[in-house]
C-alpha cells in the first residue's frame, strides 16, 4: 500500500519546545528493526512524507499526564512499543492490556539508566523528584493499523485501540464516519484513563480500553490526535464545520505557520492551550 | 465561566496561607471518640498539626510541579503567621519573605528531618524506609488570635496580586486556625478580602478549623449542614463556595459535595483543595 502522511506537533504555549509531553510514531510494522519508523519521534515540528510499497502502516500517539515527572519518556516508550507490537495485540481490550504491560515491563530498566545518567551528569535525583520518580508516569495511548486489500487496489482494512482520550477520526468525502474513542467534545476532561508505567490491573485496563475496526477506500483520511486537537476537531464538526478542510490548508505548513495557526485558535478560545499532536494518514 | 483561567508559569496561581500561632494552639487537637491512631496516647498539639499539614502541603505541591528540568513556578506562595504579631512565617533562608515562587520554596527549606515511610517491598509486604522530609514552617503557639489583622494582611497581598495578574486564576487564601479570633469578628475582613477580583472571579477564602472539640471531622459542608460549634459555623459561613471545577474534581475523588459546598473543613485535611486545582491531565490509577 501507499500512504500520504502528515504529522504536526507543537508544544503548549508558555512552555519550551523540549517540554512537549506528547509522543507520536508512524511506521510500518512489516519492516524490521530501526527501519520500522518512517518518521523520527517528533519534537515540535511539521513532518510529511509519502510512503509506498509497504505492507502495512502503523501510527500511534500518546499524551503524557501533566502531573507525571517523566511523562514524555513514558509516552515515547508507549508509542514505540505500540509501533513494534504484533497486530494481534490491537484486536481486543485484553490484548491491548498485554501491550501496555509489556511497555511497563521495560520501564524499570529505562529508569535505572535514567538515574545513572542523572548521576553521571552531576544532577542526581532531588528530593522533590524522588516521589514522582517512584510513582512512575502516566499517559494515554492510541494506536491505529492500516493494511491494503490483498489484491483489490485502493481499499483495505484498519483497526485501532485506545486507552484514554487520544482520538482517531475517519473522514470520507466531507463526512466524519468514525470518531474514536471519544465521540463528543463535551466528554473531554482532566482525568482520562491512562496507562501507568508501574503496571496496572490487567482486567481494569482491558475493561477501559477500546477497540474499533473498519475498511478504508481510496481518498479516505484518518486523523490521530491528542486531546486538545481532538476536542477542537469534534467541536468544529458538532457546529457543522469541516475541520479537515482547515487541516488540509496546513498540509504544506512550515513549523512557523503551524505555530501561528495554533496561536490564533488558542487566542480565539477554540483550542485549549496544551501540547498539540495530529497525524493525518491518507492510504492509497 | 469563572475559575477556569489556566494555571501555568506564564499565568501562575497565588496561594496565601494564614496560620494561627496563638497560645491556644498549644492545646491538643480534639479527636472523635474512637477516632485517631490507636498507638497515640496523647493527641498532638494543634500548632504541631497545623505546621505539619502546611509542610506536607508544600511538599506535595513541590512534587506535583516537579519536572525533569526542575520545579515549575505554577504558584507563588505566602505563609503569614498570626499570634503575638502578624508576620511572614516561613523559616530559614526565606524568613521575612511574603510571596515566593514555588521554585524558591523548593530550593530553600529551613531544614530537613528524617521521617520513616512505609513502602511496598514488592512481595506483598511493607518495608520501613527513612526519608528526608523538608520543613519550611515551625510550630509556634504564643499570643492572641488577631485573625482580622491577618485577613487584612492577606487582602493586601491579594490586592497586589490581582493588580499584576488581572486575568489570572483568582488568589486563594487558606486560613488554618482554631477559630477564636481575639481582634473582632473576622466575617467582615473576610468579605472585604473577597472583593478583590480578577477577570476569572473573586478571591477565594478557604478555612481549616482545627479544634479541641471531639466532634467527627467534616469536609466541605453545605450552608445548612450542622456544625459542632459557633466558631465552626462562623468560619464555614465566611468561606467561599468551591468553584465548579474544583467541586467536580472533588466529586470524582469521592468527596460528597453539594452545589453550594463551602471551602471549609473541620479537624480534617485541607490540602485536598490544592489537589483540586487543574494543572492539566491528571494521573488516575486503574488499580
XYZ file of C-alpha atoms in Angstrom:
571
model
C 0.000 0.000 0.000
C 0.932 3.628 -0.303
C 0.043 6.462 2.053
C 0.414 10.185 2.337
C 1.297 11.119 5.887
C 1.482 14.466 7.645
C 2.467 14.958 11.258
C 2.057 18.223 13.160
C 3.390 18.630 16.684
C 3.685 21.758 18.796
C 4.391 22.373 22.463
C 1.969 24.081 24.812
C 2.024 27.877 24.771
C 4.193 29.351 27.525
C 6.469 26.298 27.623
C 9.750 25.482 25.924
C 9.888 23.108 22.926
C 11.717 20.448 24.968
C 8.819 20.444 27.433
C 6.473 18.893 24.854
C 4.994 15.807 26.573
C 3.073 14.103 23.761
C 4.661 11.475 21.563
C 3.900 10.179 18.092
C 5.197 7.351 15.960
C 4.493 6.444 12.334
C 5.951 3.403 10.643
C 5.417 0.054 9.092
C 5.009 -2.924 11.356
C 6.230 -5.087 8.475
C 9.662 -3.504 8.344
C 12.377 -4.795 10.627
C 14.462 -3.137 13.314
C 15.286 0.550 13.035
C 13.683 0.741 9.594
C 10.257 0.314 11.133
C 9.828 4.023 11.834
C 9.133 6.169 8.788
C 9.394 9.311 10.807
C 11.601 10.053 13.780
C 9.888 10.665 17.086
C 8.735 14.253 16.786
C 9.803 17.168 18.796
C 7.647 20.144 17.963
C 7.639 20.131 14.193
C 5.782 19.577 10.957
C 6.736 16.476 9.050
C 5.253 14.962 5.960
C 6.024 12.081 3.731
C 4.798 9.834 1.004
C 5.342 6.163 1.633
C 4.932 3.386 -0.859
C 5.244 -0.343 -1.255
C 4.760 -1.196 2.403
C 2.520 -3.999 3.582
C 1.001 -2.009 6.412
C 1.107 1.389 8.055
C 1.056 1.766 11.812
C 0.676 5.038 13.738
C 0.445 5.853 17.433
C 0.014 8.952 19.561
C 0.307 9.357 23.296
C -0.313 12.202 25.733
C 1.792 12.217 28.893
C -0.078 13.267 32.043
C 0.926 16.744 33.164
C 1.469 15.675 36.754
C 3.883 12.859 35.873
C 7.574 13.622 36.336
C 8.762 11.733 33.246
C 5.611 11.925 31.136
C 7.346 12.407 27.781
C 9.674 9.440 28.277
C 6.728 7.198 29.111
C 4.676 8.499 26.177
C 7.615 7.769 23.854
C 8.035 4.302 25.328
C 4.361 3.585 24.699
C 4.271 4.727 21.057
C 7.474 2.853 20.201
C 6.149 -0.271 21.850
C 2.815 0.127 20.054
C 4.661 0.578 16.773
C 6.546 -2.663 17.226
C 3.712 -4.763 18.634
C 2.206 -7.680 16.713
C -1.135 -6.770 15.137
C -2.997 -9.242 17.334
C -2.272 -7.012 20.366
C -4.532 -4.344 18.880
C -7.582 -6.554 18.433
C -9.155 -6.590 21.885
C -9.060 -4.996 25.298
C -7.225 -7.885 26.940
C -4.610 -7.982 24.174
C -4.149 -4.220 24.360
C -3.702 -4.510 28.131
C -0.937 -7.061 27.371
C 0.748 -4.451 25.190
C 0.576 -1.878 27.998
C 2.002 -4.472 30.368
C 4.926 -5.156 28.030
C 5.700 -1.427 27.894
C 5.555 -1.228 31.698
C 7.945 -4.198 31.933
C 10.569 -2.120 30.138
C 10.181 0.891 32.437
C 12.320 -0.211 35.440
C 15.351 -0.736 33.212
C 14.772 2.615 31.481
C 14.535 4.296 34.869
C 17.674 2.596 36.140
C 19.521 4.008 33.134
C 17.914 7.413 33.605
C 19.018 7.587 37.236
C 22.575 6.628 36.266
C 22.559 9.247 33.529
C 21.476 11.923 36.005
C 24.224 10.912 38.416
C 26.813 10.893 35.632
C 25.777 14.437 34.721
C 26.190 15.602 38.311
C 22.434 16.078 38.778
C 21.243 13.186 40.937
C 17.518 12.990 41.598
C 16.401 15.676 44.052
C 14.037 15.113 46.998
C 11.150 16.704 45.094
C 11.694 14.356 42.120
C 12.031 11.149 44.104
C 8.288 10.640 44.874
C 7.303 11.264 41.237
C 10.120 9.015 40.048
C 8.934 6.204 42.311
C 5.272 6.818 41.487
C 6.023 6.437 37.766
C 4.426 8.140 34.802
C 1.028 8.013 33.127
C -0.068 8.589 29.539
C -2.850 7.879 27.064
C -2.217 5.647 24.075
C -3.937 5.396 20.700
C -2.598 3.097 18.006
C -4.010 2.519 14.529
C -3.061 -0.068 11.934
C -3.781 0.090 8.188
C -3.469 -2.740 5.692
C -4.138 -2.911 1.971
C -6.514 -5.429 0.476
C -4.586 -8.450 -0.748
C -5.448 -7.956 -4.396
C -8.017 -5.155 -4.849
C -6.322 -1.794 -5.357
C -7.360 1.336 -3.454
C -9.012 -0.278 -0.458
C -8.155 -2.105 2.714
C -8.840 -2.521 6.393
C -7.940 -0.592 9.501
C -8.128 -1.179 13.229
C -7.398 0.926 16.275
C -7.095 0.519 20.017
C -7.031 3.194 22.686
C -6.780 3.846 26.379
C -7.687 7.412 27.299
C -8.782 10.355 25.205
C -6.340 10.470 22.301
C -8.604 10.077 19.284
C -8.897 8.735 15.751
C -11.189 10.305 13.168
C -12.106 8.637 9.872
C -13.291 11.068 7.209
C -14.759 10.037 3.873
C -15.588 12.767 1.393
C -16.970 15.571 3.532
C -18.331 13.383 6.267
C -16.916 12.236 9.591
C -17.585 8.491 9.604
C -15.926 7.471 12.869
C -14.824 9.337 15.984
C -12.991 7.014 18.351
C -12.955 6.552 21.335
C -14.382 9.963 22.349
C -17.433 10.948 20.308
C -18.470 14.292 21.853
C -16.359 17.374 22.557
C -18.031 17.728 25.961
C -16.633 14.367 27.053
C -13.027 15.522 27.346
C -11.917 16.018 30.941
C -8.760 16.121 33.027
C -8.925 12.540 34.266
C -8.910 10.225 31.239
C -7.955 6.582 31.585
C -4.156 6.357 31.476
C -1.528 3.703 31.044
C 0.708 3.505 34.120
C 4.445 2.906 33.828
C 4.331 0.990 37.095
C 1.943 -1.501 35.560
C -1.727 -1.726 36.365
C -4.529 -4.146 36.939
C -4.856 -6.091 33.685
C -8.616 -6.564 33.930
C -9.218 -2.868 34.691
C -7.036 -1.754 31.779
C -8.736 -4.245 29.466
C -12.157 -3.023 30.545
C -11.288 0.633 29.916
C -9.513 0.043 26.608
C -11.495 0.497 23.389
C -11.039 -1.202 20.036
C -12.554 -0.494 16.657
C -12.025 -1.626 13.082
C -13.282 -0.806 9.620
C -12.500 -0.543 5.923
C -10.848 2.273 4.030
C -11.306 3.375 0.444
C -9.114 5.478 -1.779
C -9.486 9.131 -0.754
C -10.364 8.419 2.886
C -8.450 10.377 5.513
C -7.599 9.374 9.056
C -6.543 11.760 11.807
C -4.898 10.672 15.050
C -4.796 13.447 17.642
C -4.134 14.049 21.311
C -6.911 15.589 23.376
C -6.662 19.332 22.706
C -6.657 18.906 18.943
C -9.223 16.104 19.108
C -11.615 18.300 21.118
C -11.132 21.095 18.562
C -11.874 18.655 15.745
C -15.064 17.329 17.349
C -16.315 20.769 18.396
C -15.893 22.063 14.857
C -17.740 19.060 13.486
C -20.564 19.420 16.014
C -21.016 23.029 14.885
C -21.375 21.950 11.282
C -17.802 22.758 10.331
C -15.276 20.739 8.396
C -12.101 20.729 10.463
C -10.412 18.501 7.891
C -10.611 21.388 5.421
C -8.726 23.672 7.831
C -6.170 20.943 8.415
C -5.703 20.393 4.691
C -4.636 24.030 4.445
C -1.878 23.186 6.933
C -0.575 20.333 4.816
C 2.238 22.374 3.366
C 2.776 24.403 6.541
C 6.228 25.131 7.877
C 6.631 24.906 11.664
C 6.234 28.680 11.936
C 2.934 28.568 10.013
C 1.647 25.836 12.317
C 2.647 27.823 15.418
C 0.807 30.909 14.131
C -2.305 28.922 13.246
C -2.353 27.217 16.657
C -1.825 30.548 18.412
C -4.812 32.044 16.575
C -7.012 29.120 17.583
C -5.867 29.351 21.192
C -6.469 33.098 21.351
C -9.941 32.657 19.887
C -10.706 30.130 22.625
C -11.192 27.412 20.012
C -8.210 25.302 21.062
C -7.218 24.560 24.649
C -3.652 25.526 25.478
C -1.976 22.139 25.567
C 0.562 20.208 23.535
C -0.747 19.692 20.004
C -0.185 16.482 18.064
C -2.069 15.376 14.979
C -1.177 12.809 12.322
C -3.029 12.658 9.015
C -2.892 9.389 7.108
C -4.320 9.065 3.633
C -3.935 5.459 2.473
C -3.745 4.872 -1.262
C -17.119 30.854 33.002
C -15.354 31.848 36.248
C -12.458 29.950 37.801
C -11.348 28.438 34.521
C -8.213 30.532 33.926
C -5.187 28.421 33.130
C -2.584 27.997 35.862
C 0.845 27.907 34.259
C 4.228 29.545 34.565
C 3.022 32.392 32.363
C -0.166 32.686 34.444
C 0.765 31.428 37.911
C -1.633 30.902 40.771
C -1.314 32.659 44.137
C -1.688 30.728 47.395
C -1.670 32.601 50.700
C -1.619 30.544 53.883
C -2.668 32.181 57.147
C -1.627 30.128 60.154
C -2.915 30.694 63.630
C 0.069 30.786 66.013
C -1.824 31.909 69.131
C -1.222 30.402 72.584
C -4.423 28.321 72.294
C -2.700 26.371 69.516
C -0.667 24.786 72.343
C -3.752 22.729 73.259
C -4.200 19.223 71.915
C -6.356 18.591 68.885
C -9.747 17.031 69.544
C -10.376 13.534 68.345
C -13.727 11.991 67.734
C -14.486 9.131 70.162
C -12.871 6.065 68.692
C -11.002 8.195 66.150
C -7.266 8.742 65.850
C -4.404 6.337 65.916
C -4.543 3.573 68.448
C -0.826 3.899 69.149
C -1.001 7.557 70.106
C -1.988 8.056 73.724
C -1.664 11.825 73.676
C -3.234 13.817 70.836
C -0.757 16.192 69.186
C -0.820 19.935 69.769
C -2.842 21.975 67.293
C 0.299 24.015 66.459
C 2.141 20.806 65.521
C -0.753 19.592 63.374
C -1.022 22.914 61.522
C 2.740 23.186 60.864
C 2.864 19.571 59.739
C -0.193 19.993 57.463
C 1.378 23.010 55.813
C 4.783 21.383 55.374
C 3.143 18.327 53.818
C 1.074 20.527 51.534
C 4.171 22.429 50.344
C 5.932 19.097 49.845
C 3.059 17.694 47.760
C 2.832 20.881 45.727
C 6.589 20.724 45.026
C 6.301 17.112 43.887
C 3.259 17.860 41.731
C 5.010 20.728 39.922
C 8.345 18.884 39.508
C 9.590 18.168 36.013
C 12.928 16.931 34.722
C 14.322 20.434 34.404
C 13.234 21.459 37.913
C 10.117 22.659 39.675
C 7.829 24.830 37.574
C 6.594 28.085 39.062
C 2.906 27.342 38.727
C 2.344 29.033 42.093
C 3.617 31.902 44.181
C 3.149 31.232 47.859
C 2.964 33.313 51.015
C 2.769 31.984 54.570
C 1.614 34.507 57.182
C 1.526 33.620 60.867
C -0.694 35.392 63.394
C -0.301 35.216 67.155
C 1.927 37.596 69.077
C 2.056 39.536 65.787
C 1.140 39.166 62.118
C 4.204 38.379 60.060
C 5.644 36.122 57.365
C 6.049 32.646 58.839
C 8.477 30.829 56.559
C 11.620 29.813 58.459
C 15.219 29.570 57.330
C 16.535 31.394 54.254
C 13.031 32.554 53.278
C 12.285 34.160 56.666
C 10.645 37.565 56.267
C 9.548 36.968 52.642
C 5.888 37.120 51.645
C 5.029 35.891 48.126
C 7.717 33.456 46.984
C 7.773 31.491 43.677
C 7.434 27.747 44.251
C 10.912 27.047 42.841
C 12.427 29.195 45.597
C 10.342 27.399 48.221
C 11.735 24.128 46.898
C 15.291 25.428 46.854
C 15.235 26.749 50.425
C 13.599 24.576 53.073
C 14.586 25.674 56.588
C 15.786 22.164 57.358
C 15.199 18.504 56.632
C 14.032 15.999 59.198
C 14.250 12.242 58.985
C 10.884 10.511 58.721
C 10.063 6.861 58.462
C 7.942 5.949 55.476
C 6.481 2.524 54.840
C 6.651 1.395 51.244
C 5.909 -1.812 49.383
C 8.694 -4.403 49.476
C 7.494 -5.757 46.126
C 6.443 -9.050 47.702
C 3.168 -8.029 49.270
C 4.665 -6.631 52.457
C 5.808 -3.267 53.736
C 9.283 -2.074 54.447
C 10.162 0.955 56.592
C 12.444 3.474 54.935
C 13.881 6.709 56.270
C 13.342 9.724 54.043
C 14.474 13.319 54.388
C 11.394 15.495 54.742
C 11.680 19.260 54.120
C 10.430 21.690 56.756
C 9.557 25.308 55.983
C 7.251 26.207 58.861
C 7.875 25.557 62.565
C 5.085 25.196 65.144
C 4.531 28.359 67.210
C 1.955 28.978 69.971
C 2.109 32.404 71.622
C -0.098 35.485 71.985
C -3.659 36.245 70.906
C -5.504 35.438 67.683
C -5.526 38.602 65.537
C -7.430 36.934 62.713
C -8.953 40.194 61.429
C -5.495 41.716 61.099
C -4.234 38.559 59.390
C -7.115 38.688 56.889
C -6.241 42.334 56.259
C -2.623 41.373 55.548
C -3.841 38.670 53.171
C -6.149 41.189 51.469
C -3.164 43.494 50.843
C -1.269 40.615 49.205
C -4.369 39.668 47.211
C -4.825 43.256 46.019
C -1.218 43.424 44.827
C -1.593 40.103 43.041
C -4.829 40.879 41.179
C -3.362 44.240 40.102
C -0.477 42.456 38.382
C -2.402 39.357 37.241
C -5.786 40.809 36.222
C -6.811 37.845 34.059
C -5.321 35.025 36.126
C -6.898 32.435 38.384
C -8.003 34.364 41.500
C -5.762 34.179 44.581
C -6.640 31.525 47.135
C -6.298 32.289 50.845
C -6.208 29.265 53.138
C -6.721 30.075 56.802
C -5.641 27.414 59.315
C -6.978 28.275 62.782
C -8.657 27.061 65.961
C -11.265 29.668 65.256
C -11.298 32.033 68.220
C -10.452 35.494 66.854
C -9.381 37.985 69.542
C -9.436 41.189 67.484
C -13.051 41.286 66.356
C -15.444 39.499 64.051
C -13.441 38.112 61.111
C -16.513 37.875 58.850
C -16.167 41.490 57.709
C -12.476 41.415 56.692
C -13.185 38.038 55.074
C -15.876 39.659 52.934
C -13.563 42.565 52.055
C -10.852 40.122 51.030
C -13.226 38.528 48.522
C -13.981 41.922 46.941
C -10.687 41.630 45.065
C -11.342 40.076 41.690
C -9.580 39.074 38.518
C -11.336 38.603 35.197
C -11.762 34.976 36.273
C -13.566 35.512 39.581
C -13.266 36.847 43.111
C -10.517 35.850 45.520
C -11.228 32.586 47.330
C -11.056 32.127 51.092
C -10.963 28.606 52.490
C -10.783 27.736 56.184
C -9.388 24.798 58.104
C -10.806 24.729 61.609
C -8.544 22.717 63.852
C -10.327 22.248 67.123
C -10.121 20.687 70.579
C -13.774 19.741 70.074
C -14.103 15.954 69.812
C -16.735 16.064 67.069
C -16.332 13.998 63.884
C -14.255 15.559 61.066
C -16.261 17.496 58.471
C -15.239 18.280 54.877
C -16.782 20.854 52.530
C -20.213 21.204 54.166
C -23.244 22.813 52.529
C -24.534 26.104 54.002
C -27.229 24.362 56.065
C -25.224 21.403 57.294
C -24.953 21.172 61.103
C -21.576 22.175 62.545
C -20.278 21.443 66.039
C -19.794 24.953 67.466
C -20.131 28.691 66.848
C -16.548 29.034 65.603
C -17.035 26.340 63.019
C -20.284 27.980 61.900
C -18.578 31.364 61.587
C -15.577 30.001 59.679
C -17.810 27.993 57.365
C -20.043 30.999 56.671
C -17.051 33.176 55.751
C -15.581 30.518 53.437
C -16.018 30.762 49.673
C -18.059 28.185 47.838
C -15.923 25.650 45.991
C -15.801 26.725 42.310
C -17.498 24.309 39.876
C -14.257 22.840 38.519
C -12.900 22.096 41.990
C -16.265 20.694 43.037
C -16.384 18.380 40.040
C -12.922 17.059 40.773
C -13.777 16.686 44.481
C -16.766 14.559 43.480
C -14.586 12.448 41.181
C -12.279 11.872 44.123
C -15.121 10.558 46.229
C -15.913 13.658 48.307
C -19.611 14.138 48.949
C -20.049 17.792 47.937
C -23.221 19.700 47.117
C -23.542 22.531 44.583
C -23.025 25.125 47.305
C -20.312 23.287 49.266
C -18.046 25.604 51.241
C -14.279 25.570 51.199
C -14.244 24.620 54.869
C -13.000 21.585 56.769
C -13.236 20.781 60.480
C -10.404 18.724 62.009
C -9.700 17.317 58.558
C -7.131 17.724 55.815
C -7.403 20.952 53.824
C -4.599 20.048 51.448
C -7.162 18.390 49.166
C -8.310 21.790 47.898
C -4.893 22.385 46.402
C -5.080 18.993 44.702
C -8.415 20.110 43.212
C -6.649 22.805 41.155
C -6.366 21.961 37.477
C -2.792 21.839 36.193
C -3.552 19.592 33.210
C -4.149 15.898 32.687
C -4.051 14.084 35.998
C -2.869 10.595 36.685
C -5.607 8.297 37.874
C -4.747 4.744 38.704
C -6.726 1.849 37.362
C -5.665 -0.284 40.294
